[in-house]
PDB file of C-alpha atoms in Angstrom:
ATOM      1  CA  MET S   1       0.314  -0.002   0.060  1.00 68.00           C
ATOM      2  CA  SER S   2       1.233   3.722   0.057  1.00 89.00           C
ATOM      3  CA  ILE S   3      -0.145   6.846   0.780  1.00 94.00           C
ATOM      4  CA  THR S   4      -1.029   9.300  -2.278  1.00 95.00           C
ATOM      5  CA  LEU S   5      -2.225  13.191  -2.803  1.00 96.00           C
ATOM      6  CA  THR S   6      -4.436  14.151  -5.716  1.00 96.00           C
ATOM      7  CA  GLU S   7      -3.204  16.519  -8.362  1.00 96.00           C
ATOM      8  CA  ASN S   8      -4.913  19.135  -6.634  1.00 95.00           C
ATOM      9  CA  ALA S   9      -2.961  18.552  -3.542  1.00 96.00           C
ATOM     10  CA  ALA S  10      -0.061  18.146  -5.312  1.00 97.00           C
ATOM     11  CA  ARG S  11      -0.080  21.423  -6.780  1.00 96.00           C
ATOM     12  CA  HIS S  12      -0.512  23.155  -3.917  1.00 95.00           C
ATOM     13  CA  VAL S  13       2.210  21.421  -2.026  1.00 96.00           C
ATOM     14  CA  ALA S  14       4.729  22.145  -4.594  1.00 96.00           C
ATOM     15  CA  ALA S  15       3.556  25.760  -5.076  1.00 96.00           C
ATOM     16  CA  ASN S  16       4.519  26.220  -1.264  1.00 94.00           C
ATOM     17  CA  LEU S  17       7.867  24.744  -1.158  1.00 95.00           C
ATOM     18  CA  ALA S  18       8.939  26.395  -4.411  1.00 95.00           C
ATOM     19  CA  LYS S  19       7.821  29.437  -2.249  1.00 96.00           C
ATOM     20  CA  ARG S  20       9.522  28.240   1.127  1.00 94.00           C
ATOM     21  CA  GLY S  21      12.494  27.748  -1.064  1.00 93.00           C
ATOM     22  CA  LYS S  22      13.853  24.651   0.322  1.00 94.00           C
ATOM     23  CA  GLY S  23      12.567  21.141   1.147  1.00 94.00           C
ATOM     24  CA  ILE S  24      12.214  17.978  -0.236  1.00 95.00           C
ATOM     25  CA  GLY S  25       8.910  17.207  -0.082  1.00 96.00           C
ATOM     26  CA  LEU S  26       5.856  17.016   2.885  1.00 96.00           C
ATOM     27  CA  ARG S  27       6.252  14.856   5.881  1.00 97.00           C
ATOM     28  CA  LEU S  28       3.027  13.246   7.413  1.00 95.00           C
ATOM     29  CA  GLY S  29       2.450  11.546  10.764  1.00 93.00           C
ATOM     30  CA  VAL S  30       0.024  11.344  13.516  1.00 90.00           C
ATOM     31  CA  ARG S  31      -0.003  12.597  16.918  1.00 88.00           C
ATOM     32  CA  THR S  32      -1.716  11.044  19.662  1.00 83.00           C
ATOM     33  CA  SER S  33      -4.548  14.174  20.767  1.00 74.00           C
ATOM     34  CA  GLY S  34      -8.102  14.528  20.798  1.00 61.00           C
ATOM     35  CA  CYS S  35     -11.262  12.707  22.151  1.00 61.00           C
ATOM     36  CA  SER S  36     -10.562  10.269  19.621  1.00 57.00           C
ATOM     37  CA  GLY S  37      -7.154   9.485  20.112  1.00 78.00           C
ATOM     38  CA  LEU S  38      -4.954  10.355  17.150  1.00 84.00           C
ATOM     39  CA  ALA S  39      -4.741  13.797  14.934  1.00 85.00           C
ATOM     40  CA  TYR S  40      -2.832  13.995  11.620  1.00 87.00           C
ATOM     41  CA  LYS S  41       0.082  16.439  11.465  1.00 93.00           C
ATOM     42  CA  LEU S  42       1.531  17.841   8.504  1.00 92.00           C
ATOM     43  CA  GLU S  43       5.036  19.795   7.856  1.00 95.00           C
ATOM     44  CA  TYR S  44       7.586  20.491   5.312  1.00 95.00           C
ATOM     45  CA  ALA S  45      10.283  18.081   5.311  1.00 95.00           C
ATOM     46  CA  ASP S  46      13.376  19.010   4.975  1.00 95.00           C
ATOM     47  CA  GLU S  47      15.427  15.540   5.005  1.00 95.00           C
ATOM     48  CA  VAL S  48      14.412  11.897   4.765  1.00 95.00           C
ATOM     49  CA  ARG S  49      15.848  10.259   8.186  1.00 95.00           C
ATOM     50  CA  PRO S  50      17.000   6.184   7.551  1.00 96.00           C
ATOM     51  CA  GLU S  51      13.873   4.614   9.111  1.00 97.00           C
ATOM     52  CA  ASP S  52      11.034   6.815   7.505  1.00 96.00           C
ATOM     53  CA  SER S  53       8.922   5.486   4.347  1.00 95.00           C
ATOM     54  CA  SER S  54       8.969   7.717   0.910  1.00 95.00           C
ATOM     55  CA  PHE S  55       6.150   7.450  -1.629  1.00 94.00           C
ATOM     56  CA  GLU S  56       5.848   9.671  -4.490  1.00 95.00           C
ATOM     57  CA  CYS S  57       2.900  11.249  -5.982  1.00 95.00           C
ATOM     58  CA  HIS S  58       2.299  13.611  -8.635  1.00 95.00           C
ATOM     59  CA  GLY S  59       6.044  14.954  -8.537  1.00 95.00           C
ATOM     60  CA  VAL S  60       6.005  15.489  -4.784  1.00 96.00           C
ATOM     61  CA  ARG S  61       7.742  13.428  -1.812  1.00 96.00           C
ATOM     62  CA  ILE S  62       5.139  12.574   1.067  1.00 96.00           C
ATOM     63  CA  ILE S  63       7.677  11.267   3.938  1.00 97.00           C
ATOM     64  CA  VAL S  64       6.244   9.016   6.965  1.00 96.00           C
ATOM     65  CA  ASP S  65       7.582   7.600   9.821  1.00 95.00           C
ATOM     66  CA  PRO S  66       7.371   3.941  10.921  1.00 95.00           C
ATOM     67  CA  LYS S  67       4.976   4.260  13.661  1.00 94.00           C
ATOM     68  CA  SER S  68       2.274   6.703  11.390  1.00 93.00           C
ATOM     69  CA  LEU S  69       2.286   4.419   8.612  1.00 94.00           C
ATOM     70  CA  PRO S  70       0.402   1.947  10.099  1.00 91.00           C
ATOM     71  CA  TYR S  71      -2.341   3.754  10.960  1.00 89.00           C
ATOM     72  CA  LEU S  72      -2.070   5.733   7.357  1.00 92.00           C
ATOM     73  CA  GLU S  73      -1.579   2.985   4.849  1.00 93.00           C
ATOM     74  CA  GLY S  74      -4.566   3.490   1.710  1.00 93.00           C
ATOM     75  CA  THR S  75      -4.792   7.397   2.826  1.00 93.00           C
ATOM     76  CA  GLU S  76      -5.329   9.861  -0.224  1.00 94.00           C
ATOM     77  CA  LEU S  77      -4.891  13.518   1.275  1.00 94.00           C
ATOM     78  CA  ASP S  78      -6.640  16.187  -0.868  1.00 95.00           C
ATOM     79  CA  PHE S  79      -6.538  20.131  -0.958  1.00 94.00           C
ATOM     80  CA  ALA S  80      -9.649  21.620  -1.388  1.00 90.00           C
ATOM     81  CA  ARG S  81     -11.329  25.043  -1.539  1.00 86.00           C
ATOM     82  CA  GLU S  82     -14.879  25.408  -0.203  1.00 84.00           C
ATOM     83  CA  GLY S  83     -16.267  29.249   0.343  1.00 83.00           C
ATOM     84  CA  LEU S  84     -13.436  30.876   2.089  1.00 84.00           C
ATOM     85  CA  ASN S  85     -12.197  27.985   3.798  1.00 86.00           C
ATOM     86  CA  GLU S  86      -9.106  25.817   2.319  1.00 88.00           C
ATOM     87  CA  GLY S  87      -7.555  22.913   4.011  1.00 90.00           C
ATOM     88  CA  PHE S  88      -6.566  19.164   3.488  1.00 90.00           C
ATOM     89  CA  LYS S  89      -8.907  16.672   3.382  1.00 90.00           C
ATOM     90  CA  PHE S  90      -7.420  12.848   4.864  1.00 88.00           C
ATOM     91  CA  ASN S  91      -9.326  10.118   2.746  1.00 89.00           C
ATOM     92  CA  ASN S  92      -8.081   7.628   5.082  1.00 85.00           C
ATOM     93  CA  PRO S  93      -9.775   4.154   5.160  1.00 86.00           C
ATOM     94  CA  ASN S  94      -8.941   3.076   8.545  1.00 76.00           C
ATOM     95  CA  VAL S  95     -10.322   5.479  10.112  1.00 78.00           C
ATOM     96  CA  ARG S  96     -13.453   3.914  12.194  1.00 69.00           C
ATOM     97  CA  ASP S  97     -14.715   6.967  14.212  1.00 66.00           C
ATOM     98  CA  ALA S  98     -13.757  10.479  14.439  1.00 66.00           C
ATOM     99  CA  CYS S  99     -14.889  13.193  17.332  1.00 58.00           C
ATOM    100  CA  GLY S 100     -17.784  15.885  16.258  1.00 54.00           C
ATOM    101  CA  CYS S 101     -15.320  18.787  16.109  1.00 53.00           C
ATOM    102  CA  GLY S 102     -13.359  16.536  13.278  1.00 53.00           C
ATOM    103  CA  GLU S 103      -9.822  17.302  14.728  1.00 58.00           C
ATOM    104  CA  SER S 104      -9.494  13.604  16.052  1.00 56.00           C
ATOM    105  CA  PHE S 105      -9.790  10.078  14.437  1.00 61.00           C
ATOM    106  CA  ASN S 106      -9.271   6.351  15.559  1.00 66.00           C
ATOM    107  CA  VAL S 107      -8.407   3.603  14.341  1.00 70.00           C
TER     108      VAL S 107
END
């Protein structure tokens, strides 16, 4: 399995990496948080650690640490604009339940 980006998400990440002027891709992970247990974390990556897994989709590299990978396998990351709001949407097949506010999930 892998982690993928939609074309829209890949364009958004690539544009922001270019604006930033450095970086090799997007680091995606999970952390313990919220009322359901886990929350996504996103940041730009400047390096790949030896233990990381790396995926490439639409020319953008996605880097995931080994502890987060089981929770993220098969996830598709999209970037959507809805009215005045914009942000990443996670289509994660592993999620069994999410909190009402959308901040956290469990598997």
